[in-house]
XYZ file of C-alpha atoms in Angstrom:
459
model
C 5.879 -40.484 33.609
C 3.317 -38.168 35.272
C 1.173 -35.856 33.147
C 2.923 -32.628 34.180
C 6.341 -34.038 33.328
C 4.967 -35.302 30.028
C 3.504 -31.874 29.248
C 6.839 -30.207 29.967
C 8.620 -32.692 27.710
C 6.155 -32.107 24.873
C 6.414 -28.343 25.283
C 10.184 -28.547 25.089
C 9.974 -30.596 21.883
C 7.465 -28.186 20.390
C 9.473 -25.099 21.227
C 12.680 -26.661 19.970
C 11.006 -27.498 16.646
C 9.815 -23.900 16.245
C 12.690 -22.105 17.944
C 13.662 -19.931 14.988
C 10.187 -18.706 14.106
C 9.356 -18.014 17.753
C 12.477 -15.855 17.979
C 11.220 -13.899 14.950
C 7.829 -13.437 16.616
C 9.448 -12.257 19.863
C 11.577 -9.703 18.013
C 8.397 -8.207 16.591
C 6.088 -8.051 19.625
C 6.040 -6.628 23.137
C 7.968 -8.781 25.597
C 6.057 -11.798 26.978
C 2.835 -10.765 25.232
C 2.433 -13.754 22.904
C -0.375 -16.210 23.643
C -0.194 -19.258 21.380
C -3.254 -20.937 19.862
C -3.663 -24.602 18.827
C -0.066 -25.274 19.796
C -0.464 -29.045 20.232
C -1.811 -29.796 16.781
C 0.192 -32.471 14.976
C -0.382 -34.292 11.720
C 1.543 -37.084 10.024
C 3.099 -36.487 6.615
C 2.490 -39.757 4.784
C 5.100 -39.088 2.108
C 7.986 -38.421 4.505
C 6.647 -40.313 7.523
C 7.365 -37.323 9.744
C 5.209 -35.403 12.167
C 4.515 -31.736 11.519
C 4.820 -30.199 14.961
C 2.159 -27.541 15.393
C 1.193 -28.228 11.764
C 4.329 -26.332 10.781
C 2.766 -22.998 11.679
C 2.653 -20.988 14.898
C -0.505 -18.942 15.564
C -1.591 -16.741 18.443
C -2.093 -13.164 19.549
C 0.202 -10.527 21.016
C 0.692 -6.789 21.317
C 2.994 -4.357 19.521
C 3.404 -1.132 21.489
C 0.230 -2.184 23.337
C -1.822 -2.641 20.148
C -3.301 -6.165 19.771
C -2.501 -8.301 16.718
C -3.105 -11.875 15.667
C 0.070 -13.619 14.485
C 0.426 -16.336 11.840
C 3.985 -17.605 11.385
C 5.064 -20.468 9.160
C 7.889 -22.575 10.521
C 10.451 -23.198 7.752
C 12.246 -25.740 9.970
C 9.229 -28.041 9.749
C 9.171 -29.764 6.346
C 10.561 -26.575 4.694
C 7.464 -24.660 5.695
C 5.469 -26.954 3.420
C 1.804 -26.058 3.093
C -0.768 -28.726 3.971
C -4.539 -28.824 4.374
C -4.155 -28.893 8.164
C -1.687 -26.018 7.950
C -4.231 -23.906 6.032
C -7.050 -24.832 8.400
C -5.009 -23.770 11.415
C -4.283 -20.393 9.791
C -7.942 -19.938 8.802
C -8.980 -20.681 12.384
C -6.743 -17.830 13.565
C -8.218 -15.517 10.919
C -11.711 -16.334 12.120
C -10.738 -15.194 15.609
C -9.234 -12.003 14.203
C -12.447 -11.312 12.293
C -14.617 -11.786 15.406
C -12.560 -9.280 17.383
C -11.728 -6.891 14.492
C -8.035 -7.330 15.257
C -5.282 -6.805 12.624
C -3.343 -9.843 11.396
C 0.388 -10.242 10.808
C 1.631 -13.107 8.623
C 5.239 -14.294 8.720
C 5.518 -16.478 5.641
C 8.333 -18.841 4.731
C 7.409 -21.778 2.525
C 8.922 -23.700 -0.350
C 5.444 -24.744 -1.534
C 2.910 -27.485 -0.813
C 3.812 -30.716 0.959
C 4.347 -33.617 -1.399
C 1.757 -36.335 -0.958
C -1.139 -34.030 -0.024
C -2.704 -34.156 -3.476
C -5.969 -32.279 -3.988
C -6.451 -32.021 -0.214
C -3.959 -29.181 0.079
C -5.604 -27.348 -2.828
C -8.898 -27.414 -0.934
C -7.096 -26.098 2.127
C -5.480 -23.298 0.143
C -8.797 -22.352 -1.444
C -10.409 -21.990 1.981
C -7.500 -19.944 3.323
C -7.376 -17.600 0.342
C -11.130 -17.058 0.559
C -10.922 -16.256 4.272
C -8.097 -13.747 3.729
C -10.069 -12.108 0.908
C -13.089 -11.763 3.205
C -10.956 -9.838 5.695
C -9.596 -7.461 3.044
C -10.851 -3.957 3.638
C -12.322 -4.748 7.060
C -9.231 -5.439 9.196
C -5.639 -4.576 8.247
C -3.460 -7.486 7.143
C 0.339 -7.230 7.248
C 2.546 -9.775 5.499
C 6.244 -10.305 6.149
C 8.083 -12.284 3.476
C 10.241 -14.001 6.070
C 12.502 -15.890 3.678
C 11.410 -17.737 0.546
C 7.693 -17.917 -0.294
C 6.760 -19.952 -3.357
C 3.591 -21.408 -4.769
C -0.047 -20.618 -4.113
C 0.548 -19.348 -0.576
C 2.160 -16.315 -2.274
C -1.361 -15.223 -3.265
C -1.773 -13.866 0.259
C 0.563 -11.038 -0.763
C -2.069 -9.884 -3.238
C -4.712 -9.754 -0.491
C -2.752 -8.068 2.287
C -2.743 -4.313 2.779
C 0.976 -4.103 3.557
C 3.807 -6.395 2.462
C 7.299 -6.252 3.965
C 10.329 -7.476 2.019
C 13.512 -7.936 4.044
C 16.654 -6.949 2.174
C 18.776 -9.959 1.115
C 16.303 -12.379 2.698
C 12.874 -12.120 1.063
C 11.899 -13.813 -2.202
C 8.309 -14.358 -3.331
C 7.073 -16.047 -6.495
C 4.050 -17.987 -7.726
C 6.423 -20.673 -9.053
C 9.878 -21.856 -8.110
C 12.515 -19.302 -9.221
C 14.496 -22.212 -10.669
C 11.570 -23.100 -12.913
C 10.970 -19.468 -13.902
C 14.649 -18.945 -14.664
C 14.927 -22.168 -16.705
C 11.781 -21.501 -18.746
C 13.134 -18.088 -19.695
C 16.611 -19.459 -20.557
C 18.260 -17.261 -17.965
C 20.433 -17.780 -14.942
C 18.753 -15.574 -12.363
C 18.931 -15.606 -8.581
C 15.869 -15.953 -6.385
C 16.178 -12.240 -5.546
C 16.320 -11.238 -9.226
C 12.979 -12.994 -9.656
C 11.194 -12.628 -6.324
C 12.974 -9.912 -4.376
C 11.606 -6.402 -4.007
C 13.635 -5.186 -7.002
C 12.713 -8.232 -9.040
C 9.041 -7.415 -8.430
C 9.319 -3.695 -9.177
C 6.369 -3.864 -11.595
C 4.157 -6.033 -9.412
C 3.108 -3.464 -6.774
C 3.655 -6.041 -4.031
C 6.476 -4.547 -1.955
C 4.867 -1.950 0.302
C 8.082 -1.657 2.291
C 11.648 -2.838 1.815
C 13.306 -3.108 5.228
C 16.554 -4.258 6.797
C 15.326 -6.045 9.906
C 12.438 -6.823 12.247
C 13.046 -3.682 14.312
C 12.204 -1.613 11.236
C 9.114 -3.750 10.588
C 7.902 -3.308 14.163
C 8.346 0.472 13.971
C 6.513 0.717 10.639
C 3.587 -1.471 11.721
C 3.146 0.710 14.785
C 3.256 3.932 12.740
C 0.754 2.642 10.171
C -1.584 1.246 12.804
C -1.529 4.533 14.714
C -2.684 6.445 11.646
C -5.400 3.945 10.720
C -6.784 3.493 14.221
C -6.708 7.125 15.394
C -8.445 9.518 12.948
C -7.285 12.581 14.863
C -4.718 13.267 17.571
C -3.112 16.268 19.208
C 0.307 16.038 17.615
C 1.582 19.338 18.984
C 1.872 20.873 15.502
C 1.525 24.620 14.898
C -1.772 24.744 12.981
C -0.784 28.091 11.458
C 2.598 26.877 10.244
C 3.717 28.365 6.931
C 6.079 26.624 4.540
C 8.055 29.354 2.719
C 10.178 26.777 0.867
C 7.096 25.942 -1.231
C 7.041 29.501 -2.579
C 10.486 28.918 -4.045
C 10.026 25.378 -5.341
C 7.226 22.849 -5.119
C 8.139 19.245 -5.878
C 7.674 15.815 -4.359
C 10.273 16.496 -1.670
C 9.021 19.901 -0.528
C 5.331 18.910 -0.722
C 6.067 16.221 1.873
C 6.679 19.036 4.412
C 2.909 19.589 4.428
C 2.593 16.424 6.535
C 3.122 16.528 10.276
C 6.654 15.638 11.326
C 7.156 11.921 12.033
C 3.675 11.140 10.728
C 4.231 10.237 7.086
C 4.728 6.681 5.844
C 5.249 6.112 2.129
C 3.818 2.920 0.638
C 5.252 1.123 -2.381
C 8.157 3.502 -2.901
C 9.863 1.134 -5.354
C 6.823 0.872 -7.655
C 6.011 3.762 -10.023
C 7.962 6.248 -7.914
C 6.488 9.163 -9.876
C 3.260 8.541 -7.935
C 3.891 8.678 -4.207
C 1.308 7.328 -1.753
C 1.442 8.343 1.909
C -0.371 7.486 5.098
C 0.156 10.706 7.009
C -1.289 13.359 9.269
C -2.043 16.995 8.555
C -2.693 19.001 11.698
C -3.146 15.745 13.584
C -5.781 14.459 11.135
C -5.061 11.103 9.471
C -5.108 11.206 5.654
C -4.310 9.091 2.619
C -2.315 11.394 0.368
C -1.119 11.121 -3.222
C 1.732 13.254 -4.553
C 2.423 13.311 -8.298
C 6.168 13.850 -8.450
C 7.444 14.789 -11.895
C 9.395 17.856 -12.949
C 7.251 18.471 -16.031
C 4.107 16.692 -14.881
C 3.398 12.968 -14.566
C 2.040 11.099 -17.575
C -0.437 8.332 -16.839
C -0.024 4.668 -17.700
C -1.685 1.415 -16.647
C 0.798 0.749 -13.850
C 0.781 4.105 -12.064
C -3.010 4.357 -12.345
C -3.301 0.853 -10.857
C -1.164 1.997 -7.932
C -3.529 4.930 -7.443
C -6.592 2.708 -7.655
C -5.301 0.283 -5.024
C -4.445 3.148 -2.694
C -7.790 4.898 -3.190
C -9.536 1.610 -2.457
C -7.584 1.341 0.791
C -8.572 4.901 1.729
C -12.214 4.095 1.021
C -12.186 0.891 3.104
C -10.625 2.547 6.144
C -12.507 5.846 5.742
C -9.438 8.044 5.442
C -9.696 11.543 3.940
C -8.143 11.487 0.457
C -5.815 14.337 -0.544
C -4.274 14.592 -4.010
C -1.364 16.895 -4.833
C -1.657 17.298 -8.584
C 1.130 17.714 -11.106
C -0.393 15.586 -13.802
C -0.804 15.406 -17.554
C -2.929 13.003 -19.559
C -2.236 9.485 -20.745
C 1.275 8.913 -22.064
C 1.178 9.232 -25.870
C 3.005 6.059 -26.843
C 1.920 2.866 -28.570
C 2.528 0.499 -25.646
C 0.489 2.651 -23.258
C -2.301 3.042 -25.777
C -2.407 -0.742 -26.205
C -2.649 -1.449 -22.479
C -5.202 -1.520 -19.683
C -4.730 2.188 -18.945
C -8.205 3.319 -20.077
C -9.894 0.539 -18.118
C -7.741 1.281 -15.055
C -8.681 4.976 -15.171
C -12.355 4.059 -15.414
C -12.048 1.777 -12.405
C -10.103 4.437 -10.492
C -12.959 6.901 -10.968
C -15.410 4.286 -9.658
C -13.276 3.734 -6.553
C -12.896 7.499 -6.064
C -16.678 7.817 -6.068
C -16.858 5.260 -3.236
C -14.737 7.388 -0.894
C -17.275 8.883 1.501
C -14.835 10.966 3.508
C -13.181 14.239 2.513
C -11.713 14.458 -0.972
C -9.390 17.396 -1.500
C -7.333 18.302 -4.557
C -4.357 20.662 -4.519
C -2.972 21.609 -7.944
C 0.624 22.444 -7.114
C 2.100 21.947 -10.600
C 0.165 21.112 -13.734
C -3.383 19.860 -14.148
C -3.592 19.427 -17.892
C -6.279 17.632 -19.881
C -7.149 14.313 -18.268
C -4.843 15.249 -15.393
C -7.379 17.918 -14.450
C -10.506 15.899 -15.241
C -9.653 12.944 -12.993
C -7.585 14.571 -10.250
C -8.928 18.110 -9.805
C -12.389 18.534 -11.356
C -15.158 19.423 -8.937
C -17.577 17.472 -11.121
C -15.764 14.216 -10.413
C -16.399 14.554 -6.688
C -13.720 16.627 -4.968
C -15.079 18.589 -2.004
C -12.432 21.274 -2.158
C -10.025 22.192 -4.949
C -7.107 24.525 -4.367
C -4.458 25.692 -6.798
C -1.069 27.250 -6.206
C -0.788 30.722 -7.708
C 2.025 29.526 -9.994
C 0.280 26.312 -11.090
C -1.030 25.580 -14.579
C -4.533 24.425 -15.481
C -5.234 23.967 -19.178
C -6.660 21.742 -21.870
C -3.209 21.303 -23.443
C 0.272 21.439 -21.987
C 1.614 23.809 -24.642
C 0.831 25.820 -27.740
C 2.553 23.109 -29.768
C 0.295 20.478 -28.244
C -2.784 22.455 -29.229
C -1.481 22.941 -32.765
C -0.919 19.199 -33.158
C -4.410 18.457 -31.846
C -6.013 20.870 -34.311
C -3.608 20.290 -37.185
C -6.353 18.899 -39.440
C -8.548 21.963 -39.028
C -8.319 23.950 -42.275
C -9.326 27.291 -40.805
C -7.198 27.142 -37.712
C -5.795 30.518 -36.649
C -2.454 29.646 -35.102
C -2.026 33.131 -33.679
C -5.288 32.909 -31.743
C -4.416 29.416 -30.654
C -1.026 30.595 -29.424
C -2.674 33.388 -27.472
C -5.275 31.082 -25.937
C -2.712 28.531 -24.716
C 0.092 30.915 -23.793
C 1.418 30.411 -20.250
C -0.203 33.593 -18.950
C -3.638 32.294 -19.975
C -3.110 28.853 -18.456
C -2.951 29.955 -14.835
C -5.683 28.823 -12.433
C -7.611 32.111 -12.629
C -9.643 30.918 -15.606
C -10.719 27.777 -13.759
C -11.529 29.832 -10.677
C -13.745 32.145 -12.733
C -15.953 29.185 -13.542
C -16.227 28.239 -9.868
C -14.180 25.092 -10.355
C -11.318 26.116 -8.057
C -12.281 27.111 -4.521
C -9.239 29.241 -3.928
C -5.932 30.216 -5.499
C -3.376 30.195 -2.730
C 0.155 31.180 -1.940
C 2.034 27.860 -1.688
C 3.484 28.653 1.731
C 0.016 28.579 3.319
C -1.263 25.319 1.851
C -1.101 23.430 5.159
C -3.372 25.972 6.832
C -5.960 25.628 4.065
C -5.810 21.839 4.253
C -6.248 21.740 8.025
C -9.296 24.002 7.912
C -10.842 22.007 5.054
C -10.226 18.674 6.767
C -11.694 19.949 10.021
C -14.841 21.089 8.228
C -15.268 17.767 6.427
C -14.530 15.441 9.349
C -17.421 13.111 10.138
């Protein structure tokens, strides 16, 4: 058999072994743009006596809407996507190339765990891979698609990636086998109950829950556009007013501040009272937080952790940080008090201080107590602070709250206290008198103020 015929035969075998995963890759990328790397790497699995074609993982580079990406895709048809030392080394090699060229990475993971018979070797491989992925965090975007079941230590990549996609009725991710988790907890739970997006609703791992690869492709493009292009001409009317905000300002109406078709919400299923958006305002890319609660959002360890992770992302990719405030202090319950909430708030402030781009606060609802200190105070580092004319800025949320706080004071004058914390004395005028609020604005014109402020602070 001549060498060309032999090559064609080997290629056919290789492509047949990875047919399914290559179809997934092709549904994600621009047509005929994929260039495979290290395709003819094979290792023998001593335990099963089988060859792992391509090491059970397909790597290469391609484009999505003309943007370049490196691709890492585990092949579940090869030894159940089992992770080996060679498997990890092949992935790390691809990551090294991505690092050299500052090109984003997309992982398609599907693995039932490590390959039996690898012993400590695979643990060394995993350690090297996890370290490499952690070194890329904050320097190049990493996207992870849970492309089936992902169990074991390879799931740690989800904690290092900037964006994780869970496919409805397909994705399940867990550090241990769901069967083991279910049995140890004396429950009969499905893999989705344990490792699906809903099963992980307190883990802050599901950036997006999607239906198919078409939705993933669209979202990756939208996110990458915002990250890679700080400012564009989006055709928006820069003097656009939003009269609906004069009538009612909430999480839904505040979203109209963002340019149409340029707002992507991250982690919608986790702590939904704190909404995090990658968006544009007047064509300028921003990382925006909207506190969405009818009576103001109370803080706890989980929603502050969501904020901290998002602020860290904004800092790494030098995005202006805009906070729409409707926030109270820490939730006054025993479980919150006995949690990591105080430490998380401290760490959030440290991350906030590291953001070297524009930091703008808009008090659209309440900024009460700690809700003002951390999310609106000039002294904590905000460049501009605006407040809606009908917003509330105060030390306490109500007269009753002040009375409880000072209940042990023997000479307390409840009438004076009631006057001091009455609604008419808790408007933003008092904060503005001290120079802490740059302007009190009519809600309808908030977008105009934001655009001007962002333009002034752009570097």
